[in-house]
Short mmCIF file of C-alpha atoms in Angstrom, two decimals:
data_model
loop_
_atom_site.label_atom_id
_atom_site.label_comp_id
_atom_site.label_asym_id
_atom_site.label_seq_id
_atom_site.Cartn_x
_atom_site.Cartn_y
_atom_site.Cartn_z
CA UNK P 13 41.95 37.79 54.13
CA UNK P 14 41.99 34.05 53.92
CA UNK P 15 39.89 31.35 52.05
CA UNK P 16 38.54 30.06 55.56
CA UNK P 17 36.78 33.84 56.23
CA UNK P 18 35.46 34.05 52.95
CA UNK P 19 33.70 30.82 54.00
CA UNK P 20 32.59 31.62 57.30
CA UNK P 21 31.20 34.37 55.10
CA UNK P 22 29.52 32.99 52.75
CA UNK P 23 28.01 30.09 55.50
CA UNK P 24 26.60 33.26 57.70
CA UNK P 25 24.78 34.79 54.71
CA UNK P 26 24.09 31.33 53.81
CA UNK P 27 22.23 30.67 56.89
CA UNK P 28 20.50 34.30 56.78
CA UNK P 29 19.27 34.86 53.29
CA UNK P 30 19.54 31.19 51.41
CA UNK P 31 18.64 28.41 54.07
CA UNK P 32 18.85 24.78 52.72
CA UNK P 33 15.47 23.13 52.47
CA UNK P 34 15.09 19.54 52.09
CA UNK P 35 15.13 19.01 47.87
CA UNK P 36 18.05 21.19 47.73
CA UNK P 37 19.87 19.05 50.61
CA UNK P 38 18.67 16.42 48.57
CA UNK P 39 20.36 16.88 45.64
CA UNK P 40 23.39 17.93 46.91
CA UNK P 41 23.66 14.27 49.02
CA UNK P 42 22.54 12.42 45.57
CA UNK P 43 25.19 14.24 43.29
CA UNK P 44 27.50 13.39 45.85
CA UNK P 45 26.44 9.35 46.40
CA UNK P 46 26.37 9.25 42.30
CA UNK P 47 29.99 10.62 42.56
CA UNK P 48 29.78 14.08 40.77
CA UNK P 49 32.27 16.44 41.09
CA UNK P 50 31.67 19.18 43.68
CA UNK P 51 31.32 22.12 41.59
CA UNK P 52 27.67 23.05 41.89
CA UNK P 53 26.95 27.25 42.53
CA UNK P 54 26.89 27.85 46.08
CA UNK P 55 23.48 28.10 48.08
CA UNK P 56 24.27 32.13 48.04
CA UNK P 57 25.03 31.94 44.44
CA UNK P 58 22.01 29.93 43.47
CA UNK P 59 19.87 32.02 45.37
CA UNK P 60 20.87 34.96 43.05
CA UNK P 61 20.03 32.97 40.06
CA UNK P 62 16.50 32.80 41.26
CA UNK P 63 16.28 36.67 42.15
CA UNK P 64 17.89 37.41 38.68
CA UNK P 65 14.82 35.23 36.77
CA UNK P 66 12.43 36.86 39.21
CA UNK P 67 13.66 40.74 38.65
CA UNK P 68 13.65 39.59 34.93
CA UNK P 69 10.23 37.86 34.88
CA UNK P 70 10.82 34.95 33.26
CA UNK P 71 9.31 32.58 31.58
CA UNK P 72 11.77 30.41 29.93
CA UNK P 73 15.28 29.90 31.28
CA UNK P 74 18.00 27.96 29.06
CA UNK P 75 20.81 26.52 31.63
CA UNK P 76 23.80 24.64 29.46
CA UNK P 77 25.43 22.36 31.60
CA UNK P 78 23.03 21.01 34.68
CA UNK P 79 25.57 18.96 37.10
CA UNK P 80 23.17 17.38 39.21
CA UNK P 81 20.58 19.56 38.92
CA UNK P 82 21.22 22.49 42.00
CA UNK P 83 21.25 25.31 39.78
CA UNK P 84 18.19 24.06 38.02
CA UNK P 85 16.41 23.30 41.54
CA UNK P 86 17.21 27.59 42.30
CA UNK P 87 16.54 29.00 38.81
CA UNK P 88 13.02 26.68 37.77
CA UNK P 89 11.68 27.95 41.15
CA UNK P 90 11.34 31.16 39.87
CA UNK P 91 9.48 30.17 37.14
CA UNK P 92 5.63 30.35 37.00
CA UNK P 93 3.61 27.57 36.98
CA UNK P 94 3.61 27.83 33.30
CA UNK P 95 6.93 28.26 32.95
CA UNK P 96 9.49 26.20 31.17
CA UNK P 97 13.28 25.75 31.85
CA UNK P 98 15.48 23.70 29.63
CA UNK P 99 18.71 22.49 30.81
CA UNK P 100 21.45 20.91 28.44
CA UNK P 101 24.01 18.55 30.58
CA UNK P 102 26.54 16.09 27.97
CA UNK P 103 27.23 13.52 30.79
CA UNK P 104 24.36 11.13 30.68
CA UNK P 105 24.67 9.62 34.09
CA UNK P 106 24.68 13.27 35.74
CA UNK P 107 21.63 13.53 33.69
CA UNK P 108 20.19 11.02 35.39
CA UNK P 109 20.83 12.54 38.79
CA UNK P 110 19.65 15.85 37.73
CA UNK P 111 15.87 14.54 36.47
CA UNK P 112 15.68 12.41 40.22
CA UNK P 113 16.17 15.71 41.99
CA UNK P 114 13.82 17.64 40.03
CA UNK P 115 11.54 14.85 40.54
CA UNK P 116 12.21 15.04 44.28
CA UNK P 117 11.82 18.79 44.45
CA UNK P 118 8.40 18.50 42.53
CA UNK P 119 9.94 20.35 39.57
CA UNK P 120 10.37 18.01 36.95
CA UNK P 121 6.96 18.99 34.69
CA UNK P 122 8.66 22.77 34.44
CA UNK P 123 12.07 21.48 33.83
CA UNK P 124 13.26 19.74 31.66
CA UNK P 125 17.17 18.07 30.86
CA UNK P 126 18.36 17.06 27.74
CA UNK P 127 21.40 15.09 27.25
CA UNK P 128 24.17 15.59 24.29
CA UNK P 129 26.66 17.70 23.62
CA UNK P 130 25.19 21.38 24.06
CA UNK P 131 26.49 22.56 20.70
CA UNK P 132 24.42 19.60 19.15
CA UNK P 133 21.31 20.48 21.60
CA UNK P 134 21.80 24.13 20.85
CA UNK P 135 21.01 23.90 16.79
CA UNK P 136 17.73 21.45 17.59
CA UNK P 137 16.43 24.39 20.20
CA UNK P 138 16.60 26.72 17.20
CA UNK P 139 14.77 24.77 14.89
CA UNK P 140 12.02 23.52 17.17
CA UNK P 141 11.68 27.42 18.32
CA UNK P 142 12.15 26.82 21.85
CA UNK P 143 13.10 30.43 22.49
CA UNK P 144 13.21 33.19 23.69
CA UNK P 145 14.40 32.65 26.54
CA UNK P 146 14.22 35.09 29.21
CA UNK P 147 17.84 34.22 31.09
CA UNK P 148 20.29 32.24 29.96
CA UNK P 149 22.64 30.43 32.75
CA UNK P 150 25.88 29.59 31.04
CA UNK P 151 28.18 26.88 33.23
CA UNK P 152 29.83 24.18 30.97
CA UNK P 153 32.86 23.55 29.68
CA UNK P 154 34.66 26.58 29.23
CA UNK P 155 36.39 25.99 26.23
CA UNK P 156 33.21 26.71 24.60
CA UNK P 157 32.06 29.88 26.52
CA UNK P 158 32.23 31.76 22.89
CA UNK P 159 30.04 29.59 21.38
CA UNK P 160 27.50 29.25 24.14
CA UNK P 161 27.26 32.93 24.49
CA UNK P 162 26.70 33.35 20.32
CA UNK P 163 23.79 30.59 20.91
CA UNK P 164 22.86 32.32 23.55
CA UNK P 165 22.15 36.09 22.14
CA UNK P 166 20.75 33.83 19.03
CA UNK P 167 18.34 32.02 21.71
CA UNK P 168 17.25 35.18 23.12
CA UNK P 169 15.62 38.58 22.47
CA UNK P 170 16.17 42.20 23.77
CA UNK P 171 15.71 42.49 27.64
CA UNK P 172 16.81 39.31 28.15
CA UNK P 173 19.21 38.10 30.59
CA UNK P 174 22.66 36.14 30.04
CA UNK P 175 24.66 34.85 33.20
CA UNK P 176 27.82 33.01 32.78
CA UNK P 177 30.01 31.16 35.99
CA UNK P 178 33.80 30.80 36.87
CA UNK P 179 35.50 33.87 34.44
CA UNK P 180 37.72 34.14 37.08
CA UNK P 181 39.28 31.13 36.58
CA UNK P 182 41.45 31.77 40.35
CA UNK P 183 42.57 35.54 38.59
CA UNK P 184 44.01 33.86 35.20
CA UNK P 185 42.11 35.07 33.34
CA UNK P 186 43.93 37.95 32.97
CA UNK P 187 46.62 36.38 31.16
CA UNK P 188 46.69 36.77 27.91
CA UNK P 189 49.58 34.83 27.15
CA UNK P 190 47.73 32.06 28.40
CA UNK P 191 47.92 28.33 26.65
CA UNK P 192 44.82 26.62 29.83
CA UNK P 193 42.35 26.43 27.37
CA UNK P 194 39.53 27.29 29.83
CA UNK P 195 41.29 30.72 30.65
CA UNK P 196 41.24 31.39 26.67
CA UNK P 197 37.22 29.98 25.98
CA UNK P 198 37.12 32.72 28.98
CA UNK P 199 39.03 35.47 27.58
CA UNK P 200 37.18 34.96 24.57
CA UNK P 201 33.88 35.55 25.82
CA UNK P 202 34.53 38.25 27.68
CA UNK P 203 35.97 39.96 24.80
CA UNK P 204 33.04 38.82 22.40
CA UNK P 205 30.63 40.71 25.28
CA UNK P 206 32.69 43.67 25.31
CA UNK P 207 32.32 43.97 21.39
CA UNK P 208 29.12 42.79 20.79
CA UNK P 209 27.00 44.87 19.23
CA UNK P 210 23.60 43.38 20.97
CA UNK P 211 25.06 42.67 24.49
CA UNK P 212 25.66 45.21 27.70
CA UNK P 213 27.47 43.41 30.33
CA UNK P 214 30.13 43.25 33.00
CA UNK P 215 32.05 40.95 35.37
CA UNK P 216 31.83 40.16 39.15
CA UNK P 217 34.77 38.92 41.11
CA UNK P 218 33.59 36.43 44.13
CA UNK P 219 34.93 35.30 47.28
CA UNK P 220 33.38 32.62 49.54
CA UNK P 221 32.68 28.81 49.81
CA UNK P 222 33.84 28.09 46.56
CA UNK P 223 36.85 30.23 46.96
CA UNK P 224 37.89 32.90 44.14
CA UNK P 225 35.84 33.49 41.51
CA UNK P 226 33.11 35.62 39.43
CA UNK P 227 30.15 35.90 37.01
CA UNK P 228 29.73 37.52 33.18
CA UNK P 229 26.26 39.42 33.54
CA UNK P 230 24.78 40.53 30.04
CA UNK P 231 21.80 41.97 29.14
CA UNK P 232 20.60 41.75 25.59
CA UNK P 233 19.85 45.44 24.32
CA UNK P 234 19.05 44.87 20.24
#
């Protein structure tokens, strides 16, 4: 099987089951004229983000790293009209790009991007009691995957939902004589879900548009 199937693929379920719509399009053509890397989810992949917080019912969503705001466009249109997402993104010029396109997609008084480092953000959430959140979308700098997912069961409460993107890291993360520090922030996480006490979970490998890859999905169960 080659890379170019799996995204023919992924482009005829694309067209099926996630069709582009015109703030989505949007976003993508303003992350790319601002010059951010291409490593939003895939149209396929976002869509799942919104049926996850829709099977789960949220209410609040907590997304730590925002890109230009494509994931956030998916996962605060599940949200009720009452609803409340907050996404943490460090860079503030993608920032920037991610409050136009929730702007654009009408989204921006539901959503809501803060800029910093996310294990500076993560401490202030506590303290103002912005939790619990219902789902928790984890896609940042990997290094820190461990400490995003301990701020994340901290952030949350039993039922809720944790999702974190690229454990795959192209299959090395199953070296575990690995030095690439994103394949040991990786290993590390997966191995603080397997033992953690509060968390049921398991991981996804992917194939498609954004080539080979796959999810941590973890539900919080004390």
């Amino acid at each position: 099987m080659t890379e170019q199937l799996w995204t023919d693929v992924d482009a005829y379920f694309t067209s099926s089951l996630a069709p582009a719509d015109e703030p989505l399009d949007a976003a993508l053509r303003a992350s790319d004229a601002a010059g951010l890397p291409h490593i939003n989810v895939a149209p396929n992949q976002g869509k799942l983000l919104q049926l996850l917080a829709q099977i789960q019912g949220a209410r609040r969503i907590l997304e730590i790293g925002t890109l230009g705001g494509y994931s956030t466009i998916w996962l605060a249109r599940a949200l009720p009209a009452d609803g409340r997402l907050i996404s943490l993104e460090y860079d503030p010029a993608h920032a920037d790009v991610a409050r136009r396109n929730l702007a654009h997609a009408g989204l921006d008084t539901i959503a809501e991007v803060r800029t910093g480092a996310a294990l500076d953000s993560l401490p202030v959430l506590e303290a103002e009691g912005a939790g619990p959140f219902d789902l928790v979308f984890i896609d940042a700098d990997k290094v820190n995957n461990p400490h995003y997912l301990d701020w994340s069961v901290k952030l949350t409460a039993p039922g809720s939902v944790i999702v974190c993107d690229n454990v795959v890291r192209g299959g090395a993360v199953i070296d575990a004589a690995s030095t690439e520090p994103s394949v040991r922030g990786t290993r590390a996480l997966i191995e603080r879900v397997a033992a953690h006490p509060k968390l049921s979970g398991t991981a996804i490998q992917t194939v498609g548009s954004k080539g080979y890859d796959g999810f941590v999905l973890a539900r919080v169960t004390d």
